[in-house]
JSON list of N, CA, C and O and ligand atoms in Angstrom, two decimals:
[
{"chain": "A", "resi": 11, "resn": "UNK", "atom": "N", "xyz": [-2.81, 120.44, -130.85]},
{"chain": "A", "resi": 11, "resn": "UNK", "atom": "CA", "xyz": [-1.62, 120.32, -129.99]},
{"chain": "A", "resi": 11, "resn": "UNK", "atom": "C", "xyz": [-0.56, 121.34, -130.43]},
{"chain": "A", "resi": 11, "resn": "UNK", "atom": "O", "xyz": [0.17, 122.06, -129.74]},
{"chain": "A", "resi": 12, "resn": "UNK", "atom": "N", "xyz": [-0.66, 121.23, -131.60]},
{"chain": "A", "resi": 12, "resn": "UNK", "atom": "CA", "xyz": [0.69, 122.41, -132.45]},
{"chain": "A", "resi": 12, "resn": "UNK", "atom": "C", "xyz": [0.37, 123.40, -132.45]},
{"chain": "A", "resi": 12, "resn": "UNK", "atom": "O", "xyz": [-0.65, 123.55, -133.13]},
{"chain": "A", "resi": 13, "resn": "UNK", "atom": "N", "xyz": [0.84, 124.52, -131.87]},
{"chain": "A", "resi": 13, "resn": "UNK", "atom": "CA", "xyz": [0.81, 126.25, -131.91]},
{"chain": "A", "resi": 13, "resn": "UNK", "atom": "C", "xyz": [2.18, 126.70, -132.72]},
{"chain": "A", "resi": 13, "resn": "UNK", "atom": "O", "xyz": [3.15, 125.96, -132.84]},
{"chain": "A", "resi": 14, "resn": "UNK", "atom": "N", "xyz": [2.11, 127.60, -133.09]},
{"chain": "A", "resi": 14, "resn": "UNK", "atom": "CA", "xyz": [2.94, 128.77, -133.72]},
{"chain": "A", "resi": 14, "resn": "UNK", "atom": "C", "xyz": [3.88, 129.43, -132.80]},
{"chain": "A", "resi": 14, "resn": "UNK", "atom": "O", "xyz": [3.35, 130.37, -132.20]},
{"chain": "A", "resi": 15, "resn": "UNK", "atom": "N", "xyz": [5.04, 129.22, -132.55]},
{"chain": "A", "resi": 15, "resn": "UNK", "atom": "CA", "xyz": [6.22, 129.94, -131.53]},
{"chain": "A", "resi": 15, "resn": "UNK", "atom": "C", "xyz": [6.49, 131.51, -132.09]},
{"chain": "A", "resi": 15, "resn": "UNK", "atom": "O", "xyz": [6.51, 131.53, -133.32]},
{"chain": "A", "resi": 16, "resn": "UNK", "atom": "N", "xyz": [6.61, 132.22, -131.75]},
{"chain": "A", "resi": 16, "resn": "UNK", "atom": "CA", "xyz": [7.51, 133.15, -132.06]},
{"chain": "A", "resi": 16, "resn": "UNK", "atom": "C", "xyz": [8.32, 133.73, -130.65]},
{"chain": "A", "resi": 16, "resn": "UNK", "atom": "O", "xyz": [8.03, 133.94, -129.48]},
{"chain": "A", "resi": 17, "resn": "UNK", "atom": "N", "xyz": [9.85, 133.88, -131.80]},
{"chain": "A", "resi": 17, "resn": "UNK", "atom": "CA", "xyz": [10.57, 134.91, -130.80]},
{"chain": "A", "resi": 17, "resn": "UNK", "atom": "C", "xyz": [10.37, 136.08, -130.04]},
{"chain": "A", "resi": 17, "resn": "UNK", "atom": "O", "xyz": [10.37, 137.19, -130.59]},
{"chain": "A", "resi": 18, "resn": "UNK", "atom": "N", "xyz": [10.25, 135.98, -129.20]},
{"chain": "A", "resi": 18, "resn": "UNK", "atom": "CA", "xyz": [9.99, 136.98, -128.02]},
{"chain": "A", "resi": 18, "resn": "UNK", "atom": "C", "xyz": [10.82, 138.43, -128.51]},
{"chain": "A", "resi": 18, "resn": "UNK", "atom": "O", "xyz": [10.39, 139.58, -128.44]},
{"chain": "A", "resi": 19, "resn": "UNK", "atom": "N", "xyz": [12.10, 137.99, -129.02]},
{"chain": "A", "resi": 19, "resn": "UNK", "atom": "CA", "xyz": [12.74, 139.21, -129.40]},
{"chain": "A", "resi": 19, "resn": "UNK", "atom": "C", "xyz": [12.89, 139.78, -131.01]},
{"chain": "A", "resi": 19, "resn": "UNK", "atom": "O", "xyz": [13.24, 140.92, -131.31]},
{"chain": "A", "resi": 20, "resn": "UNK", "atom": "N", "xyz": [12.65, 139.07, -131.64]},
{"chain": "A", "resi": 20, "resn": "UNK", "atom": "CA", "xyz": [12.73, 139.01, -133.03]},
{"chain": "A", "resi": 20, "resn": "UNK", "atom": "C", "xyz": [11.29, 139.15, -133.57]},
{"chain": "A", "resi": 20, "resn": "UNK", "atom": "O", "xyz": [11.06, 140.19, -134.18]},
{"chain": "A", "resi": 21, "resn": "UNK", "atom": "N", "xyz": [10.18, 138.15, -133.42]},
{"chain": "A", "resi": 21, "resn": "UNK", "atom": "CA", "xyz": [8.92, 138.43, -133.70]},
{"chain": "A", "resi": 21, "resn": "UNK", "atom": "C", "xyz": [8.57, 137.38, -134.57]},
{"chain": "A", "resi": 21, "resn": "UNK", "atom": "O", "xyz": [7.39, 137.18, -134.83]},
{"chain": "A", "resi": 22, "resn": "UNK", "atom": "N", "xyz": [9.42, 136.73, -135.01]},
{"chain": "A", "resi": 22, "resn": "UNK", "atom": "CA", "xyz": [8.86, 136.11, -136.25]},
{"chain": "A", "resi": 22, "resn": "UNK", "atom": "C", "xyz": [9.08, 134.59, -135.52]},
{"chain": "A", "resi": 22, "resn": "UNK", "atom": "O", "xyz": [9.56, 134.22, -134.45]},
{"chain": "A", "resi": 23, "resn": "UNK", "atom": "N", "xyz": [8.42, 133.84, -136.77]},
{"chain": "A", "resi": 23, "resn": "UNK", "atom": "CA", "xyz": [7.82, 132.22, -136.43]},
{"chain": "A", "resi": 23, "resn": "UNK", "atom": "C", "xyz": [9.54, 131.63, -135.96]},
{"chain": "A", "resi": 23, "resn": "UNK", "atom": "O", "xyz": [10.65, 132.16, -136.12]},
{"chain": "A", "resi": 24, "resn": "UNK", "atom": "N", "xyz": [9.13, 130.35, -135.36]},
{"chain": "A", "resi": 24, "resn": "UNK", "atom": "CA", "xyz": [10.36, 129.62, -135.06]},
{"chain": "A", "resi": 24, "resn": "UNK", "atom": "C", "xyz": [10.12, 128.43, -136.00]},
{"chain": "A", "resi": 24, "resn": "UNK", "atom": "O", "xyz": [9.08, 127.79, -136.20]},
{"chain": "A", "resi": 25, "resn": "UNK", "atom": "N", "xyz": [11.40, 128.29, -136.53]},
{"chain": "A", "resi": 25, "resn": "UNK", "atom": "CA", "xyz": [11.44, 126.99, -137.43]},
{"chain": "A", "resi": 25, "resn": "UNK", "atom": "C", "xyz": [11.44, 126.08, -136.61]},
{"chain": "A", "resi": 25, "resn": "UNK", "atom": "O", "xyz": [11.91, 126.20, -135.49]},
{"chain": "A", "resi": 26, "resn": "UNK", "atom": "N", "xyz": [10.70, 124.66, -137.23]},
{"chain": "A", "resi": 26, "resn": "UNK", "atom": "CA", "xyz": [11.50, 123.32, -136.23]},
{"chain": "A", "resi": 26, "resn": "UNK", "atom": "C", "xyz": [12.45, 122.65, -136.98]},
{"chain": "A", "resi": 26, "resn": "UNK", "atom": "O", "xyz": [12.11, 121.88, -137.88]},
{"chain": "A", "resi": 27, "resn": "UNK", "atom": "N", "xyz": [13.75, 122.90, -136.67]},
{"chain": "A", "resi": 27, "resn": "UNK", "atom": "CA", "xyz": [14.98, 122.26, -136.84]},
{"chain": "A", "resi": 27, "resn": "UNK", "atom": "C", "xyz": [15.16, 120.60, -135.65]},
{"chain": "A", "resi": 27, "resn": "UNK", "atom": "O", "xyz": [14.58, 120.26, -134.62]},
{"chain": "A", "resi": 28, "resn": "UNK", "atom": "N", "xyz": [16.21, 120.00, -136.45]},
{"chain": "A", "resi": 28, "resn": "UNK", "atom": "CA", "xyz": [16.95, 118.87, -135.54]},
{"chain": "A", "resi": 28, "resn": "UNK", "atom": "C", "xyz": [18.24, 119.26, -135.01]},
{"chain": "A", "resi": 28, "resn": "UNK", "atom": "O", "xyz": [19.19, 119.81, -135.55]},
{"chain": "A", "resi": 29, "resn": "UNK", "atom": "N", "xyz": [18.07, 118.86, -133.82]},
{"chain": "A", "resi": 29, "resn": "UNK", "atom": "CA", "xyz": [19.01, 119.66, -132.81]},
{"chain": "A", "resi": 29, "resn": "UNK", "atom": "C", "xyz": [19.76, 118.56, -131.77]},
{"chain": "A", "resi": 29, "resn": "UNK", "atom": "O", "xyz": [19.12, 117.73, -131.11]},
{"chain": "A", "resi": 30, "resn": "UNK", "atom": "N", "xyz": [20.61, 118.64, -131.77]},
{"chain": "A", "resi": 30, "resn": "UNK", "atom": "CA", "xyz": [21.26, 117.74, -130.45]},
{"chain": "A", "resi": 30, "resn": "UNK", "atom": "C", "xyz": [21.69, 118.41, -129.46]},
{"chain": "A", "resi": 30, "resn": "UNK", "atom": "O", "xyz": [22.42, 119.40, -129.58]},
{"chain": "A", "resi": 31, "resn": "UNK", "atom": "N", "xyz": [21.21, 117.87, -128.20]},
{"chain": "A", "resi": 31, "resn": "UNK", "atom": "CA", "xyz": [21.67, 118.62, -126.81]},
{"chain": "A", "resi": 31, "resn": "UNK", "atom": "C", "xyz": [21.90, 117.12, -125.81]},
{"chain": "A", "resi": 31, "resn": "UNK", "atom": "O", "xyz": [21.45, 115.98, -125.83]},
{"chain": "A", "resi": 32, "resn": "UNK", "atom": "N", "xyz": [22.93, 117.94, -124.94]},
{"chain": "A", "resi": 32, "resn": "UNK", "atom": "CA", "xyz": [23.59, 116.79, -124.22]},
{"chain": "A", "resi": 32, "resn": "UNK", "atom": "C", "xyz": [22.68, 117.26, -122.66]},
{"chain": "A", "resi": 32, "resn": "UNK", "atom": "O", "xyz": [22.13, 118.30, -122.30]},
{"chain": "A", "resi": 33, "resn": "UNK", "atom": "N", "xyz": [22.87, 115.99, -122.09]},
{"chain": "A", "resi": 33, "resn": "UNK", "atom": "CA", "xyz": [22.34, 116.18, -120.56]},
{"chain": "A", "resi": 33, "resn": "UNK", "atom": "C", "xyz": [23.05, 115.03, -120.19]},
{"chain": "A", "resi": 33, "resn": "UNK", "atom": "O", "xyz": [23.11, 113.95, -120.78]},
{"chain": "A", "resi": 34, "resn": "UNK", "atom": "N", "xyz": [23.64, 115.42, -119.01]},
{"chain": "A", "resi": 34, "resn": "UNK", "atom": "CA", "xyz": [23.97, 114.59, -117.99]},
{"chain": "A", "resi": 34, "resn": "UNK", "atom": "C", "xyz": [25.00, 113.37, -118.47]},
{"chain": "A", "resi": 34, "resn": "UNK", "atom": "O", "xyz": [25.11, 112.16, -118.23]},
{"chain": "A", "resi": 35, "resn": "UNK", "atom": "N", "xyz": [25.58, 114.22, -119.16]},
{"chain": "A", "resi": 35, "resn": "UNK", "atom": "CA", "xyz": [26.31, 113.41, -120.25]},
{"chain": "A", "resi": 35, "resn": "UNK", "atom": "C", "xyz": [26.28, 112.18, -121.13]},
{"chain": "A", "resi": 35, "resn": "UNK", "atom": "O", "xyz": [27.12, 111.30, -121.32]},
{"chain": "A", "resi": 36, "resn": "UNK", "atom": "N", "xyz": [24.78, 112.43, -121.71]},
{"chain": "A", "resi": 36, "resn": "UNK", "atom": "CA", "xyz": [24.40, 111.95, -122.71]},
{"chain": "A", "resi": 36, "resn": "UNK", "atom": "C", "xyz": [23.18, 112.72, -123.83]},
{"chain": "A", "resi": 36, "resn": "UNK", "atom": "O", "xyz": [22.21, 113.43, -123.57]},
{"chain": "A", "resi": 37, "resn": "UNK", "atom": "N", "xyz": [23.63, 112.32, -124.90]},
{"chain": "A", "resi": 37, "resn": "UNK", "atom": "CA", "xyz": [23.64, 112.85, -126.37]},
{"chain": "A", "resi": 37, "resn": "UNK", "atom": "C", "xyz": [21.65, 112.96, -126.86]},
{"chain": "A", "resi": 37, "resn": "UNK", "atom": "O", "xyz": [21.13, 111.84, -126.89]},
{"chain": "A", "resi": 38, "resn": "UNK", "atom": "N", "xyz": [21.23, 113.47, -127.01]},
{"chain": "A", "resi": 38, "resn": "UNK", "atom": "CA", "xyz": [19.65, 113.55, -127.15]},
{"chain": "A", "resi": 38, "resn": "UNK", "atom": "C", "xyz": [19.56, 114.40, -128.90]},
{"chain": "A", "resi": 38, "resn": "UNK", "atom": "O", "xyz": [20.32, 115.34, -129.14]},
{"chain": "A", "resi": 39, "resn": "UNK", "atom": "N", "xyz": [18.62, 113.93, -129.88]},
{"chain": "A", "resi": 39, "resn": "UNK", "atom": "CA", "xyz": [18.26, 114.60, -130.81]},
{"chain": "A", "resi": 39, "resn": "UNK", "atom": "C", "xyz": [16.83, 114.58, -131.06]},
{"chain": "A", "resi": 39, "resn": "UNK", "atom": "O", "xyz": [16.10, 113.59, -131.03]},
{"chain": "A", "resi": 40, "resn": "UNK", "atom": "N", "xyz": [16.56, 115.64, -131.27]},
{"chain": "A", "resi": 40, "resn": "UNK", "atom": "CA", "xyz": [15.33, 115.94, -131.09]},
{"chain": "A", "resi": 40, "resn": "UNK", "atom": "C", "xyz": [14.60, 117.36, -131.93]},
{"chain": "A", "resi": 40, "resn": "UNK", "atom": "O", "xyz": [15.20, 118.42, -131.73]},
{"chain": "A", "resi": 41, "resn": "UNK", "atom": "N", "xyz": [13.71, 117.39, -132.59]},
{"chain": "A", "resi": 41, "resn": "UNK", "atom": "CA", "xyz": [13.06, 118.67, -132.93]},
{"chain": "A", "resi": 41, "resn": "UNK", "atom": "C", "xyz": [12.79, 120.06, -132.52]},
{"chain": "A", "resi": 41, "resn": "UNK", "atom": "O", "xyz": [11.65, 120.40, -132.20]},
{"chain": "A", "resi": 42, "resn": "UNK", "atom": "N", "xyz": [13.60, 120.73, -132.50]},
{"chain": "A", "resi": 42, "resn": "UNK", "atom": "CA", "xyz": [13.49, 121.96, -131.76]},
{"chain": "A", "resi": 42, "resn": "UNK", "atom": "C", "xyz": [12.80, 123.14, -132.55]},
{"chain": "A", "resi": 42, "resn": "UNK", "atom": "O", "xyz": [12.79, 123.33, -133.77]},
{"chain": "A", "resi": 43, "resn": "UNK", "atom": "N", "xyz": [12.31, 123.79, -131.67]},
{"chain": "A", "resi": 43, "resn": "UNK", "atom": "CA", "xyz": [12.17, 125.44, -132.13]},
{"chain": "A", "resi": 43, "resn": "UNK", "atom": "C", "xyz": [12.80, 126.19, -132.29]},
{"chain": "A", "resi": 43, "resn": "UNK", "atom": "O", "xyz": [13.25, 126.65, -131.24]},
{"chain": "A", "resi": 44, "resn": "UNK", "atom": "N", "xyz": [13.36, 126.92, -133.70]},
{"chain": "A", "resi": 44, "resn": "UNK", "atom": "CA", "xyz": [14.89, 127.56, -133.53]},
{"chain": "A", "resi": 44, "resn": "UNK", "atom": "C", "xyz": [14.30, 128.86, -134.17]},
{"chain": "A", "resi": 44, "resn": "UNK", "atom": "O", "xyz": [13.33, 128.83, -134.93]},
{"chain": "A", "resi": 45, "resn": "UNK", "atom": "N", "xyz": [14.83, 129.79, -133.88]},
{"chain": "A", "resi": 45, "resn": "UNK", "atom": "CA", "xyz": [14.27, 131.20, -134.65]},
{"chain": "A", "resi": 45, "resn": "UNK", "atom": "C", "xyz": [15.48, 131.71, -135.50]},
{"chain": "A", "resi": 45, "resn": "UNK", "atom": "O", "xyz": [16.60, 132.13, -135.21]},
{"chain": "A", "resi": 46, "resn": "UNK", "atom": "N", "xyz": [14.68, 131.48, -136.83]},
{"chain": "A", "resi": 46, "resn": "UNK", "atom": "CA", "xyz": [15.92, 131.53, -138.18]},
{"chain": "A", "resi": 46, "resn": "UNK", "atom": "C", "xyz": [16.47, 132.84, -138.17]},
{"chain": "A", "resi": 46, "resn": "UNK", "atom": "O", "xyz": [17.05, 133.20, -139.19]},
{"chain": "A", "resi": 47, "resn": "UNK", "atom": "N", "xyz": [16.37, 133.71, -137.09]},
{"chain": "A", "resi": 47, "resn": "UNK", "atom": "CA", "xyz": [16.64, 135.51, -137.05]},
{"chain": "A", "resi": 47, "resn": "UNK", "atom": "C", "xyz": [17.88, 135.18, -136.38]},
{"chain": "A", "resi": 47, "resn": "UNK", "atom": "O", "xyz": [18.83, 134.84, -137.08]},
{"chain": "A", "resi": 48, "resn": "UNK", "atom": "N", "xyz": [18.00, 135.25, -134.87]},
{"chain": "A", "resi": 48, "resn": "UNK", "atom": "CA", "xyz": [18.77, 135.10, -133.91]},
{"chain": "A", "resi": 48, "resn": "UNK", "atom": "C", "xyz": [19.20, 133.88, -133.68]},
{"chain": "A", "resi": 48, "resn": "UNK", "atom": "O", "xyz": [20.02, 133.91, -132.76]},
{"chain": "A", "resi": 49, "resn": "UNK", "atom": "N", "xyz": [19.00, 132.61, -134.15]},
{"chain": "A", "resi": 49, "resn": "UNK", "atom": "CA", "xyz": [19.34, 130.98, -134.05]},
{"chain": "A", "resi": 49, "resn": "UNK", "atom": "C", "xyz": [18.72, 130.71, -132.42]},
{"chain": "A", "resi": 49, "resn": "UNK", "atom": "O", "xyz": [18.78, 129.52, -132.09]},
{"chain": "A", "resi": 50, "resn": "UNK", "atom": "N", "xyz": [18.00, 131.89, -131.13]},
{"chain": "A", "resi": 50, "resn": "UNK", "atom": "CA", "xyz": [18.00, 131.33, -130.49]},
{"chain": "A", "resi": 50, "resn": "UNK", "atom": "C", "xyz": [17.01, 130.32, -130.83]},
{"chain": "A", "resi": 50, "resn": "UNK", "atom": "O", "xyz": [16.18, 130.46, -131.72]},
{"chain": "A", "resi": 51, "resn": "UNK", "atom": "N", "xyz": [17.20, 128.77, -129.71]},
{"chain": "A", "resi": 51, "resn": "UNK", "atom": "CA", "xyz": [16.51, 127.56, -129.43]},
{"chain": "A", "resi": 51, "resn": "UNK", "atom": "C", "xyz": [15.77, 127.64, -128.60]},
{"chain": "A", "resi": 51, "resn": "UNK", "atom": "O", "xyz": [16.15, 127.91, -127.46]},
{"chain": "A", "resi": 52, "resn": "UNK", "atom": "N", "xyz": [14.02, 127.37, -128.99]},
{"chain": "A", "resi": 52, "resn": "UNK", "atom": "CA", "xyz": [13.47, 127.52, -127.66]},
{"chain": "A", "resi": 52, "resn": "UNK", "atom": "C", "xyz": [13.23, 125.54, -127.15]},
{"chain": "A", "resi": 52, "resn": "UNK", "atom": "O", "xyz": [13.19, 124.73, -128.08]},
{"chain": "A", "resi": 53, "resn": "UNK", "atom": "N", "xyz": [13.16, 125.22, -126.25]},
{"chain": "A", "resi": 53, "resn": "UNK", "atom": "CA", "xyz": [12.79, 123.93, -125.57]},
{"chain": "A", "resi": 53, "resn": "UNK", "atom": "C", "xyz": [11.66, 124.17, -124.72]},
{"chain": "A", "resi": 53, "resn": "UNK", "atom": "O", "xyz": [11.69, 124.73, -123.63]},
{"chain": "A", "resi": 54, "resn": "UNK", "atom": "N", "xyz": [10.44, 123.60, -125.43]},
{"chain": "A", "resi": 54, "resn": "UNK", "atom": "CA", "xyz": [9.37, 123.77, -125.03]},
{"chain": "A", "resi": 54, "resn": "UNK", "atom": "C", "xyz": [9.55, 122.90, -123.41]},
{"chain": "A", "resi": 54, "resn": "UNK", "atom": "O", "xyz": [10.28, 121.92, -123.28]},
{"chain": "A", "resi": 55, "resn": "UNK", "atom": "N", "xyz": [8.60, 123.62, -122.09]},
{"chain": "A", "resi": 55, "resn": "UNK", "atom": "CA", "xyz": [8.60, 122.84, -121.05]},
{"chain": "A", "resi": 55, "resn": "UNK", "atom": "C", "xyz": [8.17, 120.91, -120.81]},
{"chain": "A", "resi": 55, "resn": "UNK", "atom": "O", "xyz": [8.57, 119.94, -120.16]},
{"chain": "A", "resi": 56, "resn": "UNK", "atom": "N", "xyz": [7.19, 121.25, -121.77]},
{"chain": "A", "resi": 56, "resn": "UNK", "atom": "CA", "xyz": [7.17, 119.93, -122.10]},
{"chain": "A", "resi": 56, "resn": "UNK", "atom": "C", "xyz": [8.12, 118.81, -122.70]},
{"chain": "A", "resi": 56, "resn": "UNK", "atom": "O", "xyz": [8.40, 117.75, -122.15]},
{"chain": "A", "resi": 57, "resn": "UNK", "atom": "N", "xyz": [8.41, 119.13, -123.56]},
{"chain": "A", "resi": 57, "resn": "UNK", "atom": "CA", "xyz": [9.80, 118.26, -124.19]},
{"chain": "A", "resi": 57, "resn": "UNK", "atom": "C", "xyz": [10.87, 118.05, -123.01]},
{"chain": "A", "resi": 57, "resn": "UNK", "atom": "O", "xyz": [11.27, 116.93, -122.68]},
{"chain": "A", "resi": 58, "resn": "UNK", "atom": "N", "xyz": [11.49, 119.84, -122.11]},
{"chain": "A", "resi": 58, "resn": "UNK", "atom": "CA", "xyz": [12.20, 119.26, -121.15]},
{"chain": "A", "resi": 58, "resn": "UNK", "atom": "C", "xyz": [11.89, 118.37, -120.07]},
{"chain": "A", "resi": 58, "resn": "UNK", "atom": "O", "xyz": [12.73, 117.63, -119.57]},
{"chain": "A", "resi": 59, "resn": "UNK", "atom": "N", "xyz": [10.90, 118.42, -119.78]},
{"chain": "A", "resi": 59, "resn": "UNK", "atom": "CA", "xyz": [10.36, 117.35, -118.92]},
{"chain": "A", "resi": 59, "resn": "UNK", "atom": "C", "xyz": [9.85, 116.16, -119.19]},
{"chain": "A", "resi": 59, "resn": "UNK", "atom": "O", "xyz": [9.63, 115.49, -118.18]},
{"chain": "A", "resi": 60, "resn": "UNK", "atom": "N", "xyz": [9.52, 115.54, -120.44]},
{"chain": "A", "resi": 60, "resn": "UNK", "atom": "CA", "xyz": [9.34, 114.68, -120.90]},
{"chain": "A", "resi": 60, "resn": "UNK", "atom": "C", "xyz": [10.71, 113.69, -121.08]},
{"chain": "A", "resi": 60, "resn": "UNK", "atom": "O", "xyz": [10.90, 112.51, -120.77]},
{"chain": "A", "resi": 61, "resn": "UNK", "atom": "N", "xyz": [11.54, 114.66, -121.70]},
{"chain": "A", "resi": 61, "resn": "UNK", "atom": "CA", "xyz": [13.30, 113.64, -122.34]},
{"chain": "A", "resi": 61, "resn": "UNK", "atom": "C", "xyz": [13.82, 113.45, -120.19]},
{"chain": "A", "resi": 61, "resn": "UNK", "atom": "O", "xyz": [14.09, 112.36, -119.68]},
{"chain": "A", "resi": 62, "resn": "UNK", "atom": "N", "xyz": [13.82, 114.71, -119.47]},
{"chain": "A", "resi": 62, "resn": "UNK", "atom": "CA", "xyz": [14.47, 114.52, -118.50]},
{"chain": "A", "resi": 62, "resn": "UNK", "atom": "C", "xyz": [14.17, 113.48, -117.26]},
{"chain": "A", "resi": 62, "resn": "UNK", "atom": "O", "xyz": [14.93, 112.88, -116.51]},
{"chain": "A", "resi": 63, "resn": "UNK", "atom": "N", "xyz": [12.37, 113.53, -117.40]},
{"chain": "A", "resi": 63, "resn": "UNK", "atom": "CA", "xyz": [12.39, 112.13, -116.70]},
{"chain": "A", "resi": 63, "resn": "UNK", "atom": "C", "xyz": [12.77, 110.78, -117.26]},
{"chain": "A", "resi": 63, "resn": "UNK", "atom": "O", "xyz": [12.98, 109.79, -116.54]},
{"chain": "A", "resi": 64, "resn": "UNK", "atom": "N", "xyz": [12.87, 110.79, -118.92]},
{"chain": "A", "resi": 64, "resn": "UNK", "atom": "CA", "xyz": [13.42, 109.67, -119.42]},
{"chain": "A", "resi": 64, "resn": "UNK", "atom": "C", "xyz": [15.07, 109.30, -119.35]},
{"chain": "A", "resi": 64, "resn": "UNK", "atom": "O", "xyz": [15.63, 108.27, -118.97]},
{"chain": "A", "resi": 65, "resn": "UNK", "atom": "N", "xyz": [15.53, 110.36, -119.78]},
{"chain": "A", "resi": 65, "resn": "UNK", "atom": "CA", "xyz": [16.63, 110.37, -118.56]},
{"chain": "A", "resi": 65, "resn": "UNK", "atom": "C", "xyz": [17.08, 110.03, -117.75]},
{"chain": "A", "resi": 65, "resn": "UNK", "atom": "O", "xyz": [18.19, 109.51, -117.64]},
{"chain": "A", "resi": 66, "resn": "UNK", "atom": "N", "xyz": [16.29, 110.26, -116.94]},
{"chain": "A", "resi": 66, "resn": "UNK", "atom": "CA", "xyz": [16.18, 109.93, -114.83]},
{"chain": "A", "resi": 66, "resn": "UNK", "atom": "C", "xyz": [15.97, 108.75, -114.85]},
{"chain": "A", "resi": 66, "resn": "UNK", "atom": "O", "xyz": [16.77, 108.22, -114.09]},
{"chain": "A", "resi": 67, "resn": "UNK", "atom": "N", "xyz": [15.01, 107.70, -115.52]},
{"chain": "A", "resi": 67, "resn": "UNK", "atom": "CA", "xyz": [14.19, 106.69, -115.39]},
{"chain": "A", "resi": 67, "resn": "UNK", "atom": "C", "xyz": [15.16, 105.89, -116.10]},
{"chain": "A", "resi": 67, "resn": "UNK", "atom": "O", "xyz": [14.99, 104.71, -115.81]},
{"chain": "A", "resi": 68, "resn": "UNK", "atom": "N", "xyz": [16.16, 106.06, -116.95]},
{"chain": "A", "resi": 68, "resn": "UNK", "atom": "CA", "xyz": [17.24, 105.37, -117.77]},
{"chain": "A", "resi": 68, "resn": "UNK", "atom": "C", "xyz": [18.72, 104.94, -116.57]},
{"chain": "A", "resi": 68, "resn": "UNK", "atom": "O", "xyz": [19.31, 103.86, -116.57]},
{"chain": "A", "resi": 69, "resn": "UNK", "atom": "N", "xyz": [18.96, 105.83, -115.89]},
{"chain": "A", "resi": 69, "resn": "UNK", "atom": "CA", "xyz": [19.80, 106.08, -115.24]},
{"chain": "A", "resi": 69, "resn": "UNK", "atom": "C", "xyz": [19.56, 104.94, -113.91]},
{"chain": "A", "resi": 69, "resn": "UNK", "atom": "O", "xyz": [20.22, 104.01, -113.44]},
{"chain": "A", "resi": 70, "resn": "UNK", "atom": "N", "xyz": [18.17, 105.62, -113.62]},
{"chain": "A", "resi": 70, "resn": "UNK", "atom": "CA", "xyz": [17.83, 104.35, -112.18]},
{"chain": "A", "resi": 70, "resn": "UNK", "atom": "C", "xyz": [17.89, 102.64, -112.63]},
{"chain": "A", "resi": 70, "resn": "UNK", "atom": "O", "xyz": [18.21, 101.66, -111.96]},
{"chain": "A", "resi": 71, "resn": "UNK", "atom": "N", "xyz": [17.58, 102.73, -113.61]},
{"chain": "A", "resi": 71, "resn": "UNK", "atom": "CA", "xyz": [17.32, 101.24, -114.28]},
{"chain": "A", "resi": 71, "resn": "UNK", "atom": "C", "xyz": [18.76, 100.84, -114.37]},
{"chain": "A", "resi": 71, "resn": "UNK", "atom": "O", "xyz": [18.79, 99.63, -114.56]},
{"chain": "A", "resi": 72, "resn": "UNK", "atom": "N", "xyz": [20.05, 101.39, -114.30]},
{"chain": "A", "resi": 72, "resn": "UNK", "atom": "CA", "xyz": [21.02, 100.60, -113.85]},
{"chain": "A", "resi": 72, "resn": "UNK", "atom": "C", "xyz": [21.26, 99.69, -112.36]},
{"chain": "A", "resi": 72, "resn": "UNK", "atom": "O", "xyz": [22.29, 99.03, -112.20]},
{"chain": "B", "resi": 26, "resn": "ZN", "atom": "ZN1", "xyz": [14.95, 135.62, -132.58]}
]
């Protein structure tokens, strides 16, 4: 399941750091891919679509 990220611009591996990102105005922490060169964060498609239908599915349940 686990592959090796690297930065597209930098080249080298992406660390997995803990990261908090907000959506929809609420607070999510989660394991990210961060590239210790440039700090960019990558969010694998999966993860976004995984947290965002949980999300969605949190929201309707009111
Ligand atoms: Zn980079």
């Amino acid at each position: 399941m686990e592959r090796n990220w690297k930065c597209v611009s930098c080249g080298v591996e992406l660390e997995r750091k803990k990261a908090v990102f907000d959506y929809m105005g609420r607070s999510f922490s989660e394991n990210l891919l961060k590239c210790p060169k440039c700090g960019k964060v990558l969010i694998t498609s999966d993860l976004a679509a995984g947290r965002m239908r949980e999300v969605e599915e949190m929201l309707e349940d009111k």
